[in-house]
Coordinates of C-alpha atoms in Angstrom, one line a residue:
Chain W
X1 CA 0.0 0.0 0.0
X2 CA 1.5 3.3 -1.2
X3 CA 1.8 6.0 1.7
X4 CA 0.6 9.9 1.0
X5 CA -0.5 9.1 -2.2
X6 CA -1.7 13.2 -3.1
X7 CA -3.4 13.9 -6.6
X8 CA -3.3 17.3 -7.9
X9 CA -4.5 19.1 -10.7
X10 CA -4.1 22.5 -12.7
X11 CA -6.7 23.4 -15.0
X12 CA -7.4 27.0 -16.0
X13 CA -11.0 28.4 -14.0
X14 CA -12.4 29.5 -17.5
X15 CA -11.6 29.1 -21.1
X16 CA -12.7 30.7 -24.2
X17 CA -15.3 28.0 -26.5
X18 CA -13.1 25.7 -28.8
X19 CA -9.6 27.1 -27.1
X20 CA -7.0 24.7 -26.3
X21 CA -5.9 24.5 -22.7
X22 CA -3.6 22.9 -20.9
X23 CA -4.0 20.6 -18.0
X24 CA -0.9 19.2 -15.7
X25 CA -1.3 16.8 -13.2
X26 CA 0.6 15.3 -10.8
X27 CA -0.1 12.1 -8.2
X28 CA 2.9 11.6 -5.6
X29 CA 3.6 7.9 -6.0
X30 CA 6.5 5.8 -5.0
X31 CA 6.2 4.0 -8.1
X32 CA 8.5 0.7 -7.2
X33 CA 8.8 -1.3 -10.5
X34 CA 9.1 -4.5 -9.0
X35 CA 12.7 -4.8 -10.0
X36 CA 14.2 -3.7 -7.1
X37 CA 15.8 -5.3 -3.8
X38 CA 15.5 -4.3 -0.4
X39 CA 19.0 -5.1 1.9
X40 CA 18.1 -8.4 2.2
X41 CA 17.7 -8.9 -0.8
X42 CA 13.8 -9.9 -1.7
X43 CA 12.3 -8.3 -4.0
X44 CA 10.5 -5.2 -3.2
X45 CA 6.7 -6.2 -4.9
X46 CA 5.7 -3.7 -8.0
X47 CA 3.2 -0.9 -6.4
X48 CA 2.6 1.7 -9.2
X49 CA -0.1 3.8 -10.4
X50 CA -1.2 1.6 -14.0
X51 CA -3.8 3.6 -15.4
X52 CA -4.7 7.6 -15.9
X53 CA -7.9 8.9 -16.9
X54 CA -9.5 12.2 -17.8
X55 CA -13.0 13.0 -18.2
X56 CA -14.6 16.0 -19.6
X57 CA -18.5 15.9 -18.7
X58 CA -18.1 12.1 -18.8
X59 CA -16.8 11.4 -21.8
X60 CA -12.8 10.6 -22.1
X61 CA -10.4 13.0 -23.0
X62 CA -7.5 10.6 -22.2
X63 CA -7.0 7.0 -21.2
X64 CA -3.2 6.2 -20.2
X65 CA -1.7 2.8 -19.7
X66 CA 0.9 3.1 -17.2
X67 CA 4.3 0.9 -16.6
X68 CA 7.3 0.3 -14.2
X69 CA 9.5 1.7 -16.5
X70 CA 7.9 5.5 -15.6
X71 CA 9.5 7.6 -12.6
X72 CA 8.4 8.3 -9.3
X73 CA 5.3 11.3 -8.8
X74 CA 3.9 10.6 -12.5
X75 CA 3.3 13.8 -14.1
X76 CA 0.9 14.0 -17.3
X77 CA 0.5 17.2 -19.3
X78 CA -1.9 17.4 -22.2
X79 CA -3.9 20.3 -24.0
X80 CA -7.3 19.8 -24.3
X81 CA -10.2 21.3 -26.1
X82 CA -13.2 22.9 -24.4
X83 CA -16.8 23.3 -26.0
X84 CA -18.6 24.3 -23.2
X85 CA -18.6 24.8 -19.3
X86 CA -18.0 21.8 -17.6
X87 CA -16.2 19.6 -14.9
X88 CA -12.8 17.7 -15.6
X89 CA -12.6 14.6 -13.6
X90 CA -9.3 13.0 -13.2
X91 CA -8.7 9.0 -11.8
X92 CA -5.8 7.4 -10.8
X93 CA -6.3 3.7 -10.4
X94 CA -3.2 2.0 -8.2
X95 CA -2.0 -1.4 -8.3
X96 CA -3.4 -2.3 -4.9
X97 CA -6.7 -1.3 -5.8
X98 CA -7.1 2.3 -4.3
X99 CA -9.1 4.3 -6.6
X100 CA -7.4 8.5 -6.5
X101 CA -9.8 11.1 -7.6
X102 CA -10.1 14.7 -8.6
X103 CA -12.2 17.2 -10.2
X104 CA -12.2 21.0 -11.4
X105 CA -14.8 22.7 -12.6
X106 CA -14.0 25.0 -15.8
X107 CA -16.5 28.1 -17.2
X108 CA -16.7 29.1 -20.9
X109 CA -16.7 32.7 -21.7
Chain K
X1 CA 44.6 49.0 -30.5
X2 CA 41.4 48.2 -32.4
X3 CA 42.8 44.2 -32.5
X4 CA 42.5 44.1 -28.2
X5 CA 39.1 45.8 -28.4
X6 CA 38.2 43.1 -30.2
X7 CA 39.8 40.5 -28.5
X8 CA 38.3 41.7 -25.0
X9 CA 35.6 41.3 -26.6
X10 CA 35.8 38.3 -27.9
X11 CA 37.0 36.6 -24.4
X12 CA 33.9 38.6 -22.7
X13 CA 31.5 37.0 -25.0
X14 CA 33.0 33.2 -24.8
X15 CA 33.1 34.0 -21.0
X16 CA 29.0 35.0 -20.9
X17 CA 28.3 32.7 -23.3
X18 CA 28.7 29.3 -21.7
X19 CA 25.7 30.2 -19.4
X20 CA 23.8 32.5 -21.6
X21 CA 20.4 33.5 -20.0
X22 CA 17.1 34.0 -22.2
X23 CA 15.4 34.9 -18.9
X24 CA 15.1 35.8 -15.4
X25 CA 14.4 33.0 -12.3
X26 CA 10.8 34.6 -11.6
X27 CA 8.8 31.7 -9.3
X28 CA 5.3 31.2 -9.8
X29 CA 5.0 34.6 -11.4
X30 CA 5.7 36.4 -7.9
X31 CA 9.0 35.7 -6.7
X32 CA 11.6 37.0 -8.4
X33 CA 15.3 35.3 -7.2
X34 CA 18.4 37.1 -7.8
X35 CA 20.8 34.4 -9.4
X36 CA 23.7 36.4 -10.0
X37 CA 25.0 38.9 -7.4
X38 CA 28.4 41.0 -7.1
X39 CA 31.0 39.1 -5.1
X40 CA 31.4 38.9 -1.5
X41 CA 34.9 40.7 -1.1
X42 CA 36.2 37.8 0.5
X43 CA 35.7 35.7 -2.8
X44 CA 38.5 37.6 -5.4
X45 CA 38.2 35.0 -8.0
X46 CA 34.6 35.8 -8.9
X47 CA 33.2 39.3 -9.9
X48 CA 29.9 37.9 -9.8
X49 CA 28.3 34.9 -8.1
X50 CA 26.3 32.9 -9.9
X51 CA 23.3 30.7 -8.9
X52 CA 23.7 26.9 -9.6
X53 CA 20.4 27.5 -11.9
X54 CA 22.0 29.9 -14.6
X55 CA 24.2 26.3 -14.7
X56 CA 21.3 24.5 -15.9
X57 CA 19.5 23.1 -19.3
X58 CA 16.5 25.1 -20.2
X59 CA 14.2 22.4 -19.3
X60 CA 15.4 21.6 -16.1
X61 CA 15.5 25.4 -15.2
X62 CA 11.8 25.6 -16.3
X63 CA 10.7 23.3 -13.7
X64 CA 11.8 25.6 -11.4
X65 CA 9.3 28.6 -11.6
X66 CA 5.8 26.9 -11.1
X67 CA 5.6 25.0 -7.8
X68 CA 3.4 22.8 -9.5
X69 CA 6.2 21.2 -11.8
X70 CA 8.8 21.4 -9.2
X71 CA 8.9 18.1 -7.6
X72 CA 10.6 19.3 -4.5
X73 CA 7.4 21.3 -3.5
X74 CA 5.7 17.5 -2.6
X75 CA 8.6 17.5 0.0
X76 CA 7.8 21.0 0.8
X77 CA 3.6 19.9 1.7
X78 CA 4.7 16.7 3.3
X79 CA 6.9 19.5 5.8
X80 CA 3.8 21.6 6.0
X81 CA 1.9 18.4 7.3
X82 CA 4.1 17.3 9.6
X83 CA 4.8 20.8 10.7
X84 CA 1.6 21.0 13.2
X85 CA 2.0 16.8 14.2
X86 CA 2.8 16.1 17.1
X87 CA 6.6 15.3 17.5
X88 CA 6.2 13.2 20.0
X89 CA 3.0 10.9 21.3
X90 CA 0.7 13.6 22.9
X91 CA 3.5 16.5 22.7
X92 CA 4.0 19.4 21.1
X93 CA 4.3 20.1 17.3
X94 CA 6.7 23.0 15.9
X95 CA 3.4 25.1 14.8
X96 CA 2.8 25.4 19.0
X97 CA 5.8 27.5 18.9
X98 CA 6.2 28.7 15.5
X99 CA 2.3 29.8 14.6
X100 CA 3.0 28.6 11.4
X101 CA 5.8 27.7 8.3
X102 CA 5.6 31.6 7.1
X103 CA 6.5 32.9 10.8
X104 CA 9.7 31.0 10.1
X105 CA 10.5 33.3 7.1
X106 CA 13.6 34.7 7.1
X107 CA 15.2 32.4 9.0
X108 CA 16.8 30.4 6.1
X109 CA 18.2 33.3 4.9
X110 CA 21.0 33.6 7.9
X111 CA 21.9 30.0 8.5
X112 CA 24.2 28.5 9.7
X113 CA 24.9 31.1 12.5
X114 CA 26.2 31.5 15.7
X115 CA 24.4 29.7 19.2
X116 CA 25.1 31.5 22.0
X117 CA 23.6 29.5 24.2
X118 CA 25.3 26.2 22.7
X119 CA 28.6 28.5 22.0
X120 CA 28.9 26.9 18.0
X121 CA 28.2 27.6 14.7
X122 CA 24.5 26.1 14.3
X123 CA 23.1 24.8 11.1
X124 CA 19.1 25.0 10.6
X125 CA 19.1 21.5 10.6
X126 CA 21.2 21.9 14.5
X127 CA 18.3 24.5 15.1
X128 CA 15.5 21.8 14.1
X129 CA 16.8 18.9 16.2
X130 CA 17.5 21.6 19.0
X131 CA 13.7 22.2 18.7
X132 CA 13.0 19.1 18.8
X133 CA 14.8 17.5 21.2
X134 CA 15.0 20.6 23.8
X135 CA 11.8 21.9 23.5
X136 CA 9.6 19.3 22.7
X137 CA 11.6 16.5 24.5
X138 CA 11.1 14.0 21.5
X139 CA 13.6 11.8 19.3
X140 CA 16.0 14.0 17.0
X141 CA 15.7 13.4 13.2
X142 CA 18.8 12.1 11.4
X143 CA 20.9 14.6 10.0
X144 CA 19.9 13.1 6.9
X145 CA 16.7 12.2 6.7
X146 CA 13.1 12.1 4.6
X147 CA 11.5 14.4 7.8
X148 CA 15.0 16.6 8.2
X149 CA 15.3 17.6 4.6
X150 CA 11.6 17.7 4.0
X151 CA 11.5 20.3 6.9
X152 CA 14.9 22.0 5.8
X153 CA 13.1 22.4 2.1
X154 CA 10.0 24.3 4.0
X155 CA 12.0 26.5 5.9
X156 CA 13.6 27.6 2.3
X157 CA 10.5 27.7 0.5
X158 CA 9.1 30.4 3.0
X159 CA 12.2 32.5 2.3
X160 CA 12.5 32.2 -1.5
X161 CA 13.5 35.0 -2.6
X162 CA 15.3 37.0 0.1
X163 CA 18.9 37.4 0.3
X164 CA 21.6 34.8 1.5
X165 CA 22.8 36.9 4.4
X166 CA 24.9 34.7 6.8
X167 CA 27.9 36.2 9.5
X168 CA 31.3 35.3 8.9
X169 CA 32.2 37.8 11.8
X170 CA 32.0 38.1 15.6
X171 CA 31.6 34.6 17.2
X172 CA 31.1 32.8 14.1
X173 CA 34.7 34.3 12.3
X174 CA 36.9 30.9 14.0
X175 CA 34.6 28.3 11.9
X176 CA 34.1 30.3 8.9
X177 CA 38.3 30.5 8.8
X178 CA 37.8 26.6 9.2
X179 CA 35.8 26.4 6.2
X180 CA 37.5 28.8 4.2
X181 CA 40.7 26.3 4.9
X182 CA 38.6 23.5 3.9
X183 CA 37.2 25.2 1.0
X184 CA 41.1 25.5 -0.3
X185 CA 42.3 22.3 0.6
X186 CA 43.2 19.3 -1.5
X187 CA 41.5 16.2 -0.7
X188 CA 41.9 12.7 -1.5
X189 CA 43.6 10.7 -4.2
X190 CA 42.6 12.9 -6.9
X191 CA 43.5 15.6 -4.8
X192 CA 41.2 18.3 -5.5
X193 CA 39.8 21.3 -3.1
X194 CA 36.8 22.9 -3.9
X195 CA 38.2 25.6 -5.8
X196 CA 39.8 23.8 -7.9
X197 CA 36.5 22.6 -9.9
X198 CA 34.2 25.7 -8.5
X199 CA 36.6 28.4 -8.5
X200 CA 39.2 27.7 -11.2
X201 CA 37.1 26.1 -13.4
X202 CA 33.0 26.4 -12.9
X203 CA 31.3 26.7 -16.8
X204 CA 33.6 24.1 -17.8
X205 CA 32.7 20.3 -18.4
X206 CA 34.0 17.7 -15.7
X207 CA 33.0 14.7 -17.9
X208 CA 29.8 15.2 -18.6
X209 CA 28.7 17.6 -15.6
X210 CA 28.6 21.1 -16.1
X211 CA 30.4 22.5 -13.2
X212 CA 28.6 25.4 -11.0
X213 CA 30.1 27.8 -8.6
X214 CA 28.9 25.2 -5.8
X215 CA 26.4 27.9 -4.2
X216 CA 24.1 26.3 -1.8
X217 CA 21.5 28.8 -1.8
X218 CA 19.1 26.5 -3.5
X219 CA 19.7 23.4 -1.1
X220 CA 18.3 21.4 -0.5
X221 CA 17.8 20.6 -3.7
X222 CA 16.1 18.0 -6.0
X223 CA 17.9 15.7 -8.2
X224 CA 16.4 14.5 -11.3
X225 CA 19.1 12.4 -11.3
X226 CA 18.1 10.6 -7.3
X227 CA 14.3 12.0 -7.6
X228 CA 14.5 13.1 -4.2
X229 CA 15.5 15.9 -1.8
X230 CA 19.8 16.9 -1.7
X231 CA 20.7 18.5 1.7
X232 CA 23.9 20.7 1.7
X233 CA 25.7 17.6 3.7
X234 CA 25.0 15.3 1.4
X235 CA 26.2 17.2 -1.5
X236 CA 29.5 17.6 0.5
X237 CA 30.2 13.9 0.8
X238 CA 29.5 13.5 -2.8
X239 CA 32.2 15.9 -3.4
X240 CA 34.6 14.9 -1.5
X241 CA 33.7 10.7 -2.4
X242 CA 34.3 12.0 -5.4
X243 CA 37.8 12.9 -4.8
X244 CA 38.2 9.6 -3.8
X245 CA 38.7 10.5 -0.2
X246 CA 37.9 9.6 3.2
X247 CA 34.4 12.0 3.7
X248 CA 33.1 13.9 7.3
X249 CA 30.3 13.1 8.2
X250 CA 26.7 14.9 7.4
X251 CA 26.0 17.0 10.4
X252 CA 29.9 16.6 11.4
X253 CA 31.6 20.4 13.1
X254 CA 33.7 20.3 10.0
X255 CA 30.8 20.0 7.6
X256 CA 28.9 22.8 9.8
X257 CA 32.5 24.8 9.2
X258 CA 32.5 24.1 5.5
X259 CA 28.4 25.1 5.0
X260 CA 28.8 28.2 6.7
X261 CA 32.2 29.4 4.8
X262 CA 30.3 27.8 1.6
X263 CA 27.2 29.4 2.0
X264 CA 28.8 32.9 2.5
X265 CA 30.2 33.1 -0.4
X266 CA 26.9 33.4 -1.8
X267 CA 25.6 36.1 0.4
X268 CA 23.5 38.3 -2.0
X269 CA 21.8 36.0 -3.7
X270 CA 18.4 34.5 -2.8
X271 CA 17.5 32.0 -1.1
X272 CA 16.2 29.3 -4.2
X273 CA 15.6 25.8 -2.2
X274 CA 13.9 23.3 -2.9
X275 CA 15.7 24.2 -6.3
X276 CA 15.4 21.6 -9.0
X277 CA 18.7 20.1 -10.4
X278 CA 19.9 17.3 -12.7

């Protein structure tokens, strides 16, 4: 179980209709591959965040597949187009199940 | 005549040019940090110090001015948690003192400095573990540690952008001489002082590093390179490992001698940490 697992998000408050924006995000993850070894030498068990997904008023703006290979505190920036007032929902769905959620409301005018 | 002109001008140009600078260090859109000041008179070799940030790519400079892409801020809220915990089982927290991380401002700034009471040279992360162990009676932190440099990395966000502005007189002028010594001294098989890569030769290439000044106004700071949190210490033993030495310990009175000589040299620039670094 990863410890102070934090989402965070930036998306502008308002946006002109049809303009592209850009939204970062950012989850604080440990992010162990799986490849690792502790002193002892067992293997430290993979714990990483495997899937990203943003939602515009339901409907998907991006779906990200996730592996070891990317660093610790994944950060995703993408531009996005907005047709109309709205709510951005964000997931982050972890390896051991934990579901991490956040939303930001954006106007259009 | 005309031929020199030129020349100077020539040797100005190369000398500018192996850290030319599009832009100012402006954080968040509000702080603005000085990374190049005039030279402490102590310091001949330099007209100008330079922050270890005019030493960096573009990109990795870039994460610097928005919290948000600046990985060492998640350091920075973990502080800010643990800042009103509890340090020990049903005892005080550092915000029952200190109201909160911004009353603290400022303090960065002057470290390490002179304890009367303890009659040394104290560095903030001394004055932490004094804190802790004094005030609240609970376990010190490791020198270095996640909590120590997570706190160390508050303590310089709330005083981003004021000026480095540490002693080297009065009580404290005995260790600063120490570091200054240190600070010139050759160390270790390869036998290499400081100066010789940050003073004789910072803008140049060592392998594939791009040597800076070694100013530690932005520790600590994070590595892209270790994805975590650098303190000053740690930095030090790289250095001097990498001399292929015997290193001091982190926290050790000739570390504390060497941080305080260190850090004045860049008295006059801001205070940058938790500065992002390769």
């Amino acid at each position: 179980m990863a410890e102070n697992v934090t989402p965070r998000v930036r998306v502008p408050k308002s946006a002109k209709p049809g303009e592209d924006i850009t939204i970062k995000t950012l989850i604080s993850h440990p992010m162990e591959s799986g490849q690792r070894k502790d002193k002892e030498g067992n293997t430290i068990p993979r714990s990483i965040i495997n899937r990203f997904v943003a939602t515009f008023n339901g409907e998907t703006v991006i779906d990200v597949t996730m592996e070891p290979a990317i660093s610790t505190n994944p950060y995703f920036e993408f531009v996005a187009k907005v047709p109309e007032a709205g709510t951005f929902e964000f997931t982050w769905y972890d390896d051991d199940g934990s579901v991490y959620t956040d939303k930001q409301d954006i106007a259009v005018g | 005549m005309m031929t020199r002109t030129i020349t100077a001008m020539a040797v100005a140009l190369m000398a500018t040019g192996t850290f030319a600078q599009a832009q100012d260090l402006v954080i968040n859109g509000e702080i603005p940090i000085t990374t190049r000041a005039p030279a402490p008179d102590f310091v001949p070799a330099f007209s100008e110090v330079i922050s270890g940030w005019e030493f960096r790519s573009p990109e990795t400079q870039q994460l610097e001015t928005d919290d948000f892409e600046n990985p060492g801020m998640l350091f920075v809220e973990a502080a800010r948690e643990a800042f009103s915990e509890p340090l020990k089982e049903g005892g005080q927290s550092c915000a029952d003192c200190h109201e909160s991380p911004e009353a603290l401002a400022g303090a960065r700034a002057v470290y390490p400095k002179w304890d009367e009471e303890h009659g040394e040279v104290q560095t903030i992360e001394m004055q932490i573990n004094e804190c802790i162990t004094e005030r609240a009676g609970a376990e010190p932190w490791g020198y270095v540690s996640t909590e120590m440099d997570n706190m160390s990395a508050l303590m310089s966000a709330v005083s981003r952008g004021m000026p480095v502005n540490v002693a080297t007189d009065g009580p404290a002028h005995e260790t600063w001489k120490q570091g200054e010594e240190m600070y010139y001294t050759r160390y270790g098989q390869l036998e290499l002082s400081c100066a010789n890569c940050h003073e004789d030769n910072y803008g140049n290439m060592i392998r594939a590093d791009h040597l800076s000044q070694g100013q530690i106004n932005g520790f600590p700071a994070y590595r892209l390179k270790n994805a975590k949190l650098n303190s000053v210490h740690d930095r030090f033993k790289g250095c001097i490992r990498d001399t292929r030495a015997q290193t001091f310990k982190p926290g050790s009175p000739e570390f504390v001698a060497l941080e305080l000589y260190v850090a004045s040299r860049g008295n006059g620039l801001s205070v940058e940490g938790p500065s992002v670094r390769n």
